[in-house]
Coordinates of C-alpha atoms and ligand atoms in Angstrom, one line a residue:
Chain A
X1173 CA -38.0 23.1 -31.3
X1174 CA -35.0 21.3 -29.5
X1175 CA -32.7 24.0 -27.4
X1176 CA -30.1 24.8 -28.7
X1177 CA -27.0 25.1 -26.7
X1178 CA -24.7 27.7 -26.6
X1179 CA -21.0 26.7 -27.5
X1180 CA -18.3 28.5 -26.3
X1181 CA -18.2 31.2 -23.4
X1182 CA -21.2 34.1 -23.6
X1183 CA -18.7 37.0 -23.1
X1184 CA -19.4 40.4 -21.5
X1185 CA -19.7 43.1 -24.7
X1186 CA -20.8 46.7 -24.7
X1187 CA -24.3 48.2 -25.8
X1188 CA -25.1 51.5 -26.9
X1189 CA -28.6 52.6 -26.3
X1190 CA -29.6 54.3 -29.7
X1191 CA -33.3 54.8 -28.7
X1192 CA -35.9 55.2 -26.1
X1193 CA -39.2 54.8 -25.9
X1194 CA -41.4 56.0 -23.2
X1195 CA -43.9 52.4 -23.2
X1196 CA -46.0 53.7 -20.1
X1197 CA -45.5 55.9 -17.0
X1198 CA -43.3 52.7 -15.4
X1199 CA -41.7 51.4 -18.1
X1200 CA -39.5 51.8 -21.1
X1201 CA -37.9 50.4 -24.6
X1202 CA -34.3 50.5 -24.4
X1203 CA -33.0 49.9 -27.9
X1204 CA -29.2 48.5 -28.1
X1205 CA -26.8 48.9 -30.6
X1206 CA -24.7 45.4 -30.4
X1207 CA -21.0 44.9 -32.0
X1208 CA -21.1 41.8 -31.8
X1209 CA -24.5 39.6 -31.7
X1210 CA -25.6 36.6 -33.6
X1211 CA -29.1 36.9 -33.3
X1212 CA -31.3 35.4 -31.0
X1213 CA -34.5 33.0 -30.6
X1214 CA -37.5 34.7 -29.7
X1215 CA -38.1 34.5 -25.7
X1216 CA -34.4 34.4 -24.9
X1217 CA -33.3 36.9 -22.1
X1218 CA -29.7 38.8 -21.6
X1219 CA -28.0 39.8 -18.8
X1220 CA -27.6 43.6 -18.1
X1221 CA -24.4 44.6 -15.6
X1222 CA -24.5 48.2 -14.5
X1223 CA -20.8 49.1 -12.9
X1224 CA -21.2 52.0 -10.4
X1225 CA -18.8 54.9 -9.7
X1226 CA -16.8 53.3 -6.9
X1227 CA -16.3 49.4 -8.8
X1228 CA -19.8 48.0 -7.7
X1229 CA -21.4 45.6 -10.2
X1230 CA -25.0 44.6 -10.6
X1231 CA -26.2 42.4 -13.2
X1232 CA -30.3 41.2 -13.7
X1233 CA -32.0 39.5 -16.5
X1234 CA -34.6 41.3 -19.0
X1235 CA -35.7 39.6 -22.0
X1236 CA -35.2 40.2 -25.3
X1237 CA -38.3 42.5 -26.7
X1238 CA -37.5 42.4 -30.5
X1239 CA -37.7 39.9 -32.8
X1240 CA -34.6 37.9 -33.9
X1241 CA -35.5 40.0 -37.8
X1242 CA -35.2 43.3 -36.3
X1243 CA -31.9 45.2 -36.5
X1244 CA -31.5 46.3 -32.4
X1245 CA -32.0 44.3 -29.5
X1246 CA -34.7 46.0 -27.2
X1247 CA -35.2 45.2 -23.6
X1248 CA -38.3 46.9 -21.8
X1249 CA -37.8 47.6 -18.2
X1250 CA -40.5 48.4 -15.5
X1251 CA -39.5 50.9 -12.3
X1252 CA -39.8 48.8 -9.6
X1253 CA -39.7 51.5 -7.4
X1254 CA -37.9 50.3 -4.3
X1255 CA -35.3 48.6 -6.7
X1256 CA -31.8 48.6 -7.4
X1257 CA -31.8 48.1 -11.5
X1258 CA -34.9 48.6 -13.1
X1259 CA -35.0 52.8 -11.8
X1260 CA -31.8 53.5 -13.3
X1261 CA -32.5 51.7 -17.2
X1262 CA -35.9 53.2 -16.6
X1263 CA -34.8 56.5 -15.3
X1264 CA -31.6 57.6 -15.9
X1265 CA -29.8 55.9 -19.5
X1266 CA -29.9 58.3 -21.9
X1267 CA -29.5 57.5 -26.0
X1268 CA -25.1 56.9 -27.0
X1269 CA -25.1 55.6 -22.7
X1270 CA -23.5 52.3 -23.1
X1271 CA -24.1 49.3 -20.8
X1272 CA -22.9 45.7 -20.4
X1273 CA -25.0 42.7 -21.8
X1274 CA -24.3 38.9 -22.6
X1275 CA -26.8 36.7 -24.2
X1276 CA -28.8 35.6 -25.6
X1277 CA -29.6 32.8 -22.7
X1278 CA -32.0 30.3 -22.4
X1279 CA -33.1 27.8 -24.6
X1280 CA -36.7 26.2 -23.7
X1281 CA -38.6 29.5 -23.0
X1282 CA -38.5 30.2 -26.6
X1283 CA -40.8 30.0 -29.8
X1284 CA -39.9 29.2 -33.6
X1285 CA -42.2 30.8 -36.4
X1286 CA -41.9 27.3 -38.2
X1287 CA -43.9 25.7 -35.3
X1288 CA -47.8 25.3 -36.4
X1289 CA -49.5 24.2 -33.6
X1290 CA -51.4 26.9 -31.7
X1291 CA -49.9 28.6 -29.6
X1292 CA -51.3 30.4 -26.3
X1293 CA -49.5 33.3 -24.4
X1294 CA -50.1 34.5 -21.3
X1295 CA -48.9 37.6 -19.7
X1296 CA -48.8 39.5 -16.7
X1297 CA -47.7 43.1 -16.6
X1298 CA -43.9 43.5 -17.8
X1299 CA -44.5 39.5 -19.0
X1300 CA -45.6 40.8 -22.0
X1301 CA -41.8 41.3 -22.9
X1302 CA -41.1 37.9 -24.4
X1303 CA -43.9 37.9 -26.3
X1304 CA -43.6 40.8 -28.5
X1305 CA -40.4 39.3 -29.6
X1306 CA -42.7 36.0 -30.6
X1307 CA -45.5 38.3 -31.9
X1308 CA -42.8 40.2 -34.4
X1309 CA -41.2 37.0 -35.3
X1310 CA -44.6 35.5 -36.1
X1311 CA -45.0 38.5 -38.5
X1312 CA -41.9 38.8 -39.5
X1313 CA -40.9 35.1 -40.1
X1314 CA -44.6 34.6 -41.9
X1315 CA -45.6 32.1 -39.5
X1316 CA -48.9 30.1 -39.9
X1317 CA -49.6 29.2 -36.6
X1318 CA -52.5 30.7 -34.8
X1319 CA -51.5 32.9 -31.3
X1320 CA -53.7 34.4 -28.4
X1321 CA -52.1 36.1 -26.1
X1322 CA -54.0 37.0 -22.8
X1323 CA -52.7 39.8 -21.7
X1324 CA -53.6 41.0 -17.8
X1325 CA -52.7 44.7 -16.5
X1326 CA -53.2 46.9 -14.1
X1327 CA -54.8 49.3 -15.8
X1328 CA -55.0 51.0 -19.9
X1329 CA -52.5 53.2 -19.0
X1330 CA -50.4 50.4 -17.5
X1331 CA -50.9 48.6 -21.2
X1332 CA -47.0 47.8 -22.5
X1333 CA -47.2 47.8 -26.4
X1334 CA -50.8 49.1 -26.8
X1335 CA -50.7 50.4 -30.1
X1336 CA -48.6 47.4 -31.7
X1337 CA -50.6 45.2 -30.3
X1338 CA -53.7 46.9 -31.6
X1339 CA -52.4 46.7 -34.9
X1340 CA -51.4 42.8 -34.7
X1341 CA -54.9 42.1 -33.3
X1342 CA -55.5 42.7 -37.3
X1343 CA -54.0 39.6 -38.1
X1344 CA -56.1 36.8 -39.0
X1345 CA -53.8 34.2 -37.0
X1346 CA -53.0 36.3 -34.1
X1347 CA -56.1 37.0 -31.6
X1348 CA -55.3 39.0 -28.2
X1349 CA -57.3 39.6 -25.2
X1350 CA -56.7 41.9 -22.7
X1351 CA -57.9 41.9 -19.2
X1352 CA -57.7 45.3 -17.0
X1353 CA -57.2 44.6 -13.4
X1354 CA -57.4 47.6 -11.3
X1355 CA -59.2 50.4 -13.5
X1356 CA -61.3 50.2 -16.5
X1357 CA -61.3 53.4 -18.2
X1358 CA -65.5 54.5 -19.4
X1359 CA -66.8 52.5 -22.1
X1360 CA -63.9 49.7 -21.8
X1361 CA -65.4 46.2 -23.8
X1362 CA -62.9 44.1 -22.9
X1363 CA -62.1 41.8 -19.5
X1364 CA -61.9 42.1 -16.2
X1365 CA -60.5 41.1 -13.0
X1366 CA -57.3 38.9 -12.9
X1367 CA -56.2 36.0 -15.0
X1368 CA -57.8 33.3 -13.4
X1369 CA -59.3 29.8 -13.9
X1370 CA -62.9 31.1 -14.7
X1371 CA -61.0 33.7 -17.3
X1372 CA -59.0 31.2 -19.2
X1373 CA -61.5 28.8 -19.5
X1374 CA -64.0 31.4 -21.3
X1375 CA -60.9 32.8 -23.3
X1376 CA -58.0 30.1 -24.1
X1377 CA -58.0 27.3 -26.7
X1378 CA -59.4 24.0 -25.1
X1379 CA -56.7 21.6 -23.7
X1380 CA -58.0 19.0 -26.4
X1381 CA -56.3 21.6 -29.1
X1382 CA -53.1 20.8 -27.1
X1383 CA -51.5 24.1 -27.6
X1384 CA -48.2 25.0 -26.5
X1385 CA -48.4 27.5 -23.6
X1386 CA -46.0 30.3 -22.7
X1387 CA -46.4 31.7 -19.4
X1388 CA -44.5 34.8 -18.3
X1389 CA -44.6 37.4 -15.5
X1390 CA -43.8 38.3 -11.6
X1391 CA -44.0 35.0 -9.8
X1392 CA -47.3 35.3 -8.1
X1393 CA -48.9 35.8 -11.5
X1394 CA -47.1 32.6 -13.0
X1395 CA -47.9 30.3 -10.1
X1396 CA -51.7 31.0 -10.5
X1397 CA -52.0 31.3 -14.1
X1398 CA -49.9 27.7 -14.9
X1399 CA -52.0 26.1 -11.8
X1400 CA -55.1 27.0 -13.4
X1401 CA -54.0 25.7 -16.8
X1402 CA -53.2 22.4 -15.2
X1403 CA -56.6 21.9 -13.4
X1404 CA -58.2 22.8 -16.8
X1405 CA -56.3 19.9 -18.2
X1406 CA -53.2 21.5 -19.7
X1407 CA -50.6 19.1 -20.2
X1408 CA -48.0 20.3 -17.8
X1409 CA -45.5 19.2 -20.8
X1410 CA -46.9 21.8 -23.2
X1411 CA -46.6 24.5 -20.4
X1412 CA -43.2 27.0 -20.4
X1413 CA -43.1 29.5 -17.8
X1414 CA -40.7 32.3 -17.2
X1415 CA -40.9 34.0 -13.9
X1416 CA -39.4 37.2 -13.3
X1417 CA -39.1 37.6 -9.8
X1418 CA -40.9 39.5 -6.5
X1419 CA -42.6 36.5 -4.2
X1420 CA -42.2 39.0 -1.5
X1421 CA -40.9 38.2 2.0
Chain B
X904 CA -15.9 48.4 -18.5
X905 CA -18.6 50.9 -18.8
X906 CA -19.4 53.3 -16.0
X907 CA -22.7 54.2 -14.9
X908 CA -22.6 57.4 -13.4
X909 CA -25.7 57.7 -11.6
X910 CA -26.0 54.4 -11.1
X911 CA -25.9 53.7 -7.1
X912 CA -25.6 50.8 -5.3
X913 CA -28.7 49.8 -3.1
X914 CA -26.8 46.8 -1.7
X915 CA -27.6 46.2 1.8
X916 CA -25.3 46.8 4.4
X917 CA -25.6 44.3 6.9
X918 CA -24.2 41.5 4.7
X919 CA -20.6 40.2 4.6
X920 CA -19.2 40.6 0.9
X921 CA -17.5 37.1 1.7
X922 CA -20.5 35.5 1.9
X923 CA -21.6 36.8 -1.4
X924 CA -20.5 35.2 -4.7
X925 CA -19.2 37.1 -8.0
X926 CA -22.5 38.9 -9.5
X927 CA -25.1 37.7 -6.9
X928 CA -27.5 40.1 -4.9
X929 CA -28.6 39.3 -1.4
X930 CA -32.4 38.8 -1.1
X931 CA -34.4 38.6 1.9
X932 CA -37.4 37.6 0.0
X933 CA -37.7 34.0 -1.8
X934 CA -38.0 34.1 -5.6
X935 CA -38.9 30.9 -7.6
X936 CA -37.1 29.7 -11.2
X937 CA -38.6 26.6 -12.7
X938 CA -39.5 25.9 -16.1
X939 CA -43.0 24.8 -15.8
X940 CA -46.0 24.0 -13.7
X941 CA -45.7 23.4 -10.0
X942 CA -46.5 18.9 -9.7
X943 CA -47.8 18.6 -6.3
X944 CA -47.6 15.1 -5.4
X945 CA -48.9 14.5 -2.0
X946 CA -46.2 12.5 0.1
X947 CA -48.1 9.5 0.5
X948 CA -47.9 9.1 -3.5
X949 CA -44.6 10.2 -3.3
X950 CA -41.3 7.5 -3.0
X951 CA -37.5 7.9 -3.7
X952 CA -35.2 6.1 -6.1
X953 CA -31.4 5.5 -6.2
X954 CA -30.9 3.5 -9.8
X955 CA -28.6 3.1 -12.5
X956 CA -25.2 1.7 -11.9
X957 CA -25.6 0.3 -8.8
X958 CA -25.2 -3.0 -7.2
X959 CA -28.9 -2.9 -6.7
X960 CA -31.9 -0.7 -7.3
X961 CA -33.6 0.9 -3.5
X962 CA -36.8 2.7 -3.3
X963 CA -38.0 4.6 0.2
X964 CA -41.8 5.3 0.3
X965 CA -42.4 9.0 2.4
X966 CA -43.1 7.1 5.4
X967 CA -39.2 5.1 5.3
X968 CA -37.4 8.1 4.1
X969 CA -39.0 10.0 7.4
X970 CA -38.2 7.7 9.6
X971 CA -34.2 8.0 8.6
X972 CA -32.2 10.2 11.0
X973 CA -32.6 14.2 9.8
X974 CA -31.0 17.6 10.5
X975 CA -31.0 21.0 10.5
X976 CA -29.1 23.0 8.4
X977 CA -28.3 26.5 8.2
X978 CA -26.6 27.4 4.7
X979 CA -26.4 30.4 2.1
X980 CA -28.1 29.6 -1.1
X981 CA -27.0 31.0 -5.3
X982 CA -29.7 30.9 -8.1
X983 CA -28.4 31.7 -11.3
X984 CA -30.5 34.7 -11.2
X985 CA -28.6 36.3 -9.2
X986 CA -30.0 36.8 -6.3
X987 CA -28.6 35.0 -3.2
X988 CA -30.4 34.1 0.4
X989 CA -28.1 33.9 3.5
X990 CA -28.7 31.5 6.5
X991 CA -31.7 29.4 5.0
X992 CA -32.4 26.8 7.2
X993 CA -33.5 23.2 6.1
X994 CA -34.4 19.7 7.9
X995 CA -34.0 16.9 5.7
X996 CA -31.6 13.6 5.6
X997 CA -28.4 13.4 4.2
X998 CA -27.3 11.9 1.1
X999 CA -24.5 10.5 2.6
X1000 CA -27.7 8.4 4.5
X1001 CA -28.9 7.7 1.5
X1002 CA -26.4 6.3 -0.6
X1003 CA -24.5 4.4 2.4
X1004 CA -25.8 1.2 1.4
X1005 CA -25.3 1.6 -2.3
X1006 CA -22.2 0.3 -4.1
X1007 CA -21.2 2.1 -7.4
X1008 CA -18.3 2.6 -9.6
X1009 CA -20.2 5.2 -11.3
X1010 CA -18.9 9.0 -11.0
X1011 CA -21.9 11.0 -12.2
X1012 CA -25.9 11.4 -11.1
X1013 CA -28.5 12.4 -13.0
X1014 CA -31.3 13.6 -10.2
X1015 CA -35.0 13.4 -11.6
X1016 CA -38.0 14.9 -10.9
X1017 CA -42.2 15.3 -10.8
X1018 CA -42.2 17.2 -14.1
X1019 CA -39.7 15.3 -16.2
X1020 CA -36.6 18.0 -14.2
X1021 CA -33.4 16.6 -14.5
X1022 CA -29.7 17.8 -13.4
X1023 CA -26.6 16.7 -13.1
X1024 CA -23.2 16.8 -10.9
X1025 CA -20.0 14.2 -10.1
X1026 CA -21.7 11.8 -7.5
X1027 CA -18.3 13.3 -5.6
X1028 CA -20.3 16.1 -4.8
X1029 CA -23.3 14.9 -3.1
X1030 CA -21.9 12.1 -1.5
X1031 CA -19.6 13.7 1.1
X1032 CA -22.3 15.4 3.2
X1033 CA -22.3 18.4 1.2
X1034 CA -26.0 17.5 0.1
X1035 CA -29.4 16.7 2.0
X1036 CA -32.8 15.5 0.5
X1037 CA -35.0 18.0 2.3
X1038 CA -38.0 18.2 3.7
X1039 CA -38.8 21.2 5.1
X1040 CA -38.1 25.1 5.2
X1041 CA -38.0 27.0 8.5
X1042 CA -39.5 24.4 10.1
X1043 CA -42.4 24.1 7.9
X1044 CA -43.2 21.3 5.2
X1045 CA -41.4 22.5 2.1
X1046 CA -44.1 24.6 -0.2
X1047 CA -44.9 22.8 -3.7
X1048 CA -43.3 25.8 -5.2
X1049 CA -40.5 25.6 -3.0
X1050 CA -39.8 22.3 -4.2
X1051 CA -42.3 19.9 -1.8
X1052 CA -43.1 17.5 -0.9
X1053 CA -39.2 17.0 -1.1
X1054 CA -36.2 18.5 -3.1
X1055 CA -32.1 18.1 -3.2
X1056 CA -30.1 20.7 -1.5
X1057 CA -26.6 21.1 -2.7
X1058 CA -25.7 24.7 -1.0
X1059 CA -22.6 24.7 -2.8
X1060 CA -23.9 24.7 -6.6
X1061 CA -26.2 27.2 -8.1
X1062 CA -29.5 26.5 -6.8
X1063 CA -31.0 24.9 -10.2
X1064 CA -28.8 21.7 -9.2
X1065 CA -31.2 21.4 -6.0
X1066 CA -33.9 19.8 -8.2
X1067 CA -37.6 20.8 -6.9
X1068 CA -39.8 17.9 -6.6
X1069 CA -37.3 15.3 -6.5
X1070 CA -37.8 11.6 -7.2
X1071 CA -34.5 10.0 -7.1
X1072 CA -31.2 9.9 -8.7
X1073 CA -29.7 7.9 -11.3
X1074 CA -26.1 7.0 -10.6
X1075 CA -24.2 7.0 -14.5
X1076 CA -20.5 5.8 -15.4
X1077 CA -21.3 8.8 -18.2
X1078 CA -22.1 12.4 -16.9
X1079 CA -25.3 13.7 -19.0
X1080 CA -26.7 16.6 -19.1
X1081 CA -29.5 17.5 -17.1
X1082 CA -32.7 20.0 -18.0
X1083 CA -31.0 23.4 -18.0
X1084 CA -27.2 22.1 -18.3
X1085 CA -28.7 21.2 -22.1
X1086 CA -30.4 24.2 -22.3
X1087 CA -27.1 26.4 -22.2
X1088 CA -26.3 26.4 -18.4
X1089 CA -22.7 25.5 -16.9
X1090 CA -22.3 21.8 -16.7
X1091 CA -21.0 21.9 -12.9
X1092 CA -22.2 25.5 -12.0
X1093 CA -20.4 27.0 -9.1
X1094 CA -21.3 30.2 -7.8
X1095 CA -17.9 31.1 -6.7
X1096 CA -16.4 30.6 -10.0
X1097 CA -19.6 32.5 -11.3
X1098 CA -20.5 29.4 -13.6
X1099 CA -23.6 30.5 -15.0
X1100 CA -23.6 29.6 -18.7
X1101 CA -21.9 26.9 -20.9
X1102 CA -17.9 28.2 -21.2
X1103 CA -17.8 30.0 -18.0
Ligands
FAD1203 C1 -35.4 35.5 -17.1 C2 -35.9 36.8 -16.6 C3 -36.3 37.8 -17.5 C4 -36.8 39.0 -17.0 N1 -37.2 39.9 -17.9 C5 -37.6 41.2 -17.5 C6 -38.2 42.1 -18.5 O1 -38.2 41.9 -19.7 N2 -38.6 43.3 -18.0 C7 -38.5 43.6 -16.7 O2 -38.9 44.8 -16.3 N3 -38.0 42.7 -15.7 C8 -37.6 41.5 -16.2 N4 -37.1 40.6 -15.2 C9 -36.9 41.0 -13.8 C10 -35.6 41.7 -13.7 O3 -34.5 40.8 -13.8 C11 -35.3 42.3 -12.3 O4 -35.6 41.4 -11.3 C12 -36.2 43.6 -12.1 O5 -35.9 44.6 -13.0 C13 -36.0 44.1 -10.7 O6 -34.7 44.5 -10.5 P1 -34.3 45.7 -9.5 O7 -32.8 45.6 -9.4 O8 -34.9 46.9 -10.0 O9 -35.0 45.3 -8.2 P2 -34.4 44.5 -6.9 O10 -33.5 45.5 -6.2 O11 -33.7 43.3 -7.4 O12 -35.7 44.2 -6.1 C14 -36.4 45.2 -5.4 C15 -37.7 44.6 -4.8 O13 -38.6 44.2 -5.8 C16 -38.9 42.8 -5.7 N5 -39.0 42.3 -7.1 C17 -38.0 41.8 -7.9 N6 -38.4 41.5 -9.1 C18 -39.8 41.7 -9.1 C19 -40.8 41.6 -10.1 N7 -40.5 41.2 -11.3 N8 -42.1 42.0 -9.8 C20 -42.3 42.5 -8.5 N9 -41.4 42.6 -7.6 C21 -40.1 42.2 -7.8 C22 -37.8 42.2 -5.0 O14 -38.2 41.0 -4.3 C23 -37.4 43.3 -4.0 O15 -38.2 43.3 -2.9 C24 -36.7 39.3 -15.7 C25 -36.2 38.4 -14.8 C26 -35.8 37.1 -15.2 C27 -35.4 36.1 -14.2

């Protein structure tokens, strides 16, 4: 599981969205069409730049949602609504738009399928991204290692991947718990109430299995989440977090 | 270069594009990038290393490293993801305090951290009072996601060269990578340049 590095200069190419899917009411699956990638590791993230009218440039990060085995790169963006990014990929591309994207970046926030030791995944909201690029690899690649993800959202409809993830929950080796924040629709079975110390005790794998952690999702969520894995007696080692921004003022 | 036409800047306005490297936002807010766990080492626990090549090996506890002279600086800071933060302002000593005493030959640092962090930069760089170990933000004691009890501040790099939760720095005759810079990030990493990645 060393990084890898990456050699030579990660150049600016074109994408081509060739599909779109409506995830919830916030957020959507922007499938690219790439000339020239060479695959990625799953939890790696690319840059997106967006070039307006008059010359203006933003860029922002959004990882990689598919599996290094599947033929597109998809990103899923949420609206943040008073943003400057994450409204127009959510709002506005339409399928043969083309934008700009380097990658794949990062090299410790990632996962092999060759890796056996359990692994634990914990998500908040859009931090689900990652995963599903770990979850399809796992499937994809054959992997033996057990996964749980915990997976914390506002609400069902809020729920990035529901059916998928439905249908992995048949696995034998992958195991995923969701926790509904906000709203419960009637008859709801599952969890409550936010990711916290009292949750992941009842829910994760004992620190004595020593799995390896990924932690992903708006600061806030990451900060509490990995402090409570620590005071459970996670080693901070086995820990990787990924923190996708909004700590506020 | 592909055009986005109904894609609108929401760039603020008050903010000299100077000030403002290739590909960076300006933030008013204060996000967080680190690759694990926040450590919080209380300062009493806490102490600071210079090592390696050096004439000889010096250690501050939190109570020696107070007592050297600090200021108060006001500078723009660059994280590699992309957002930027104008006027911060930081109290803390600098490293040109610190490493007065030392003698080298060396020509690179490796600066480590609670957590096992590491990153490096030419000893040039930090040595010239271009770079503080700090203690506080606005005026506060520096918040254990923040960096606390104390981190490097080295305005003129992207931001993941201020190592969080600093514990000293190792003074090498042979640069080596640090945490991210093996990890595919831009050896040196200037924000002017737009060094983000290995090859830029
Ligand atoms: C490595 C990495 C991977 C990422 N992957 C994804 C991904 O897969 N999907 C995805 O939707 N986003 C992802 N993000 C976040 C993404 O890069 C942008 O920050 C996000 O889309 C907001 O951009 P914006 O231009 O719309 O908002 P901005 O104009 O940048 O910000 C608008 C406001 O929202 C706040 N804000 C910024 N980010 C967040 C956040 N995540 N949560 C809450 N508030 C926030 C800001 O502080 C600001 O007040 C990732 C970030 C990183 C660093």
């Amino acid at each position: 599981m060393a990084g890898t590095a990456i050699h030579g200069r990660l150049k600016w190419q074109l994408g081509t969205v060739v599909e779109l899917v409506e995830e919830t009411p916030n957020t959507r699956s922007i499938a690219l069409a790439l000339c020239n990638w060479h695959g990625h590791r799953a939890g790696q993230h690319v840059d997106v730049r967006l070039t307006a009218d008059d010359g203006y440039q933003a860029q922002r990060s959004y990882s990689i949602a598919s599996a290094p085995e599947d033929r597109n790169v998809v990103l899923t963006v949420e609206r943040l609504a008073d943003g400057e990014v994450s409204p127009y990929l959510v709002d506005e591309l339409r399928i043969g738009d083309q934008v700009e994207v380097r990658g794949p970046i990062g090299g410790y926030f990632v996962w092999e399928a060759t890796c056996e030791r359990p692994v634990l995944l914990v998500a908040g909201g859009s931090g689900v991204v990652p995963f599903r690029s770990m979850l399809r690899h796992h499937r994809a690649a054959g992997g033996a290692a057990p996964i749980r993800l915990l997976y914390s959202a506002r609400s069902q409809s809020a729920l990035i991947y529901r059916d998928e993830l439905t249908r992995m929950s048949g696995y034998p080796e992958i195991d995923i718990r969701i926790t509904l924040t906000r709203e419960q629709p009637g008859g709801w079975d599952g969890y409550r109430g936010r990711i916290d110390r009292g949750f992941i005790d009842l829910v994760a794998w004992p620190p004595a299995d020593r799995p390896l952690v990924y932690v992903c999702g708006p600061t806030a969520f990451v900060e509490t989440a990995a402090d409570a894995l620590v005071t459970l007696g996670h080693a901070p080692d086995l820990i990787r977090t990924e923190r996708f921004g909004g700590t506020g003022t | 270069m592909a055009l986005s036409p109904n894609f609108h800047s929401r760039r603020r306005t008050d903010v000299d594009p100077a000030r403002v490297p290739p590909g960076q936002y300006v933030t008013s807010g204060f996000p967080v990038l680190s690759a694990g766990p926040t450590p919080k080492t209380p300062p009493a626990d806490w102490t600071f290393t210079v090592r390696g090549a050096v004439d000889r090996p010096r250690t501050w506890t939190w109570d020696e490293f107070r007592n050297l002279p600090s200021e108060t600086i006001t500078v723009d800071i660059h994280c590699v993801t992309k957002w930027s933060k104008l006027d911060t302002s930081w109290t803390g000593v600098s490293l040109e305090t610190l490493l007065g005493g030392t003698r080298t030959q060396a020509q690179h640092v490796l600066a480590f951290s609670d957590g096992g962090y590491t990153t490096n930069m030419p000893l040039a760089d930090i040595s010239d009072g271009r770079a503080w170990l700090v203690y506080a933000y606005d005026g506060a004691p520096l918040a254990p996601e923040h960096g606390g009890p104390v981190r490097l501040l080295v305005p003129h790099l992207y931001f993941w060269k201020s190592a969080k939760w600093v514990r000293g720095l190792e003074l090498r005759n042979q640069d080596e990578p640090g945490f991210w810079e093996r990890y595919g990030y831009h050896n040196y990493g200037d924000p002017w340049r737009e060094q983000r990645y290995t090859g830029d």
